[in-house]
Amino acid sequence: MEITKETKLSDLLSQYPWLKEELSKVNDKFKMLNTPMGKIMMGKATIAEMSKKSGMDADAIIGKISKLIEAHR
């Protein structure tokens, strides 16, 4: 799966369900994905929106998620 700034978090998690638990390693702010509000946001959030919310560069998020996926194989 190619990950871009427009990739939806819900699409990533449908392909890599284990990633939800690992995202806190990318940025502490992603721990909130395990809350009820996080579950609502997951359906709509893109990498670009995750970047805005976390203050982290979108390309850095993509790189870290890609590394997590590679390490999990």
Coordinates of C-alpha atoms in Angstrom, one line a residue:
M1 CA 0.0 0.0 0.0
E2 CA 1.3 3.4 -1.0
I3 CA 1.1 5.9 1.9
T4 CA 0.6 9.6 0.9
K5 CA -0.6 12.7 2.7
E6 CA -4.1 11.9 1.5
T7 CA -4.1 8.3 2.9
K8 CA -6.9 7.9 5.4
L9 CA -5.9 6.5 8.8
S10 CA -8.9 4.1 8.6
D11 CA -7.6 2.6 5.3
L12 CA -4.2 2.0 7.0
L13 CA -5.7 0.4 10.0
S14 CA -8.0 -1.8 7.9
Q15 CA -4.9 -3.2 6.2
Y16 CA -2.6 -3.1 9.2
P17 CA -4.9 -3.4 12.3
W18 CA -1.9 -3.8 14.7
L19 CA -0.7 -0.3 13.7
K20 CA -3.2 1.4 16.0
E21 CA -1.2 0.3 19.0
E22 CA 2.1 1.2 17.4
L23 CA 1.2 4.7 16.4
S24 CA 2.1 6.1 19.8
K25 CA 5.7 5.2 18.9
V26 CA 5.5 7.7 16.1
N27 CA 4.1 10.5 18.3
D28 CA 2.8 10.6 21.8
K29 CA -0.2 12.5 20.7
F30 CA -1.4 9.5 18.7
K31 CA -2.2 7.7 22.0
M32 CA -5.5 9.5 21.9
L33 CA -6.5 7.1 19.0
N34 CA -7.4 4.6 21.7
T35 CA -10.0 6.9 23.2
P36 CA -13.7 7.2 22.2
M37 CA -13.0 10.5 20.5
G38 CA -10.0 9.0 18.7
K39 CA -12.3 6.3 17.3
I40 CA -14.5 8.9 15.8
M41 CA -11.6 10.8 14.3
M42 CA -10.0 7.7 12.8
G43 CA -12.7 7.4 10.1
K44 CA -12.0 10.8 8.7
A45 CA -8.3 11.6 9.5
T46 CA -5.7 11.6 6.7
I47 CA -1.9 11.7 7.2
A48 CA -2.0 15.5 6.5
E49 CA -4.6 16.0 9.2
M50 CA -2.5 13.9 11.6
S51 CA 0.4 16.1 10.8
K52 CA -1.5 19.2 11.7
K53 CA -2.9 17.8 15.0
S54 CA 0.5 16.4 16.1
G55 CA 2.7 19.3 14.9
M56 CA 4.8 16.7 13.1
D57 CA 5.8 16.9 9.4
A58 CA 3.6 14.6 7.2
D59 CA 6.6 13.1 5.4
A60 CA 8.1 12.2 8.8
I61 CA 4.9 10.5 9.8
I62 CA 4.8 8.6 6.5
G63 CA 8.4 7.6 7.0
K64 CA 7.9 6.3 10.5
I65 CA 4.7 4.4 9.6
S66 CA 6.5 2.8 6.7
K67 CA 9.3 1.7 9.0
L68 CA 6.9 0.2 11.4
I69 CA 5.2 -1.7 8.6
E70 CA 8.5 -3.0 7.3
A71 CA 9.6 -4.1 10.8
H72 CA 6.4 -5.9 11.3
R73 CA 6.8 -8.1 8.2

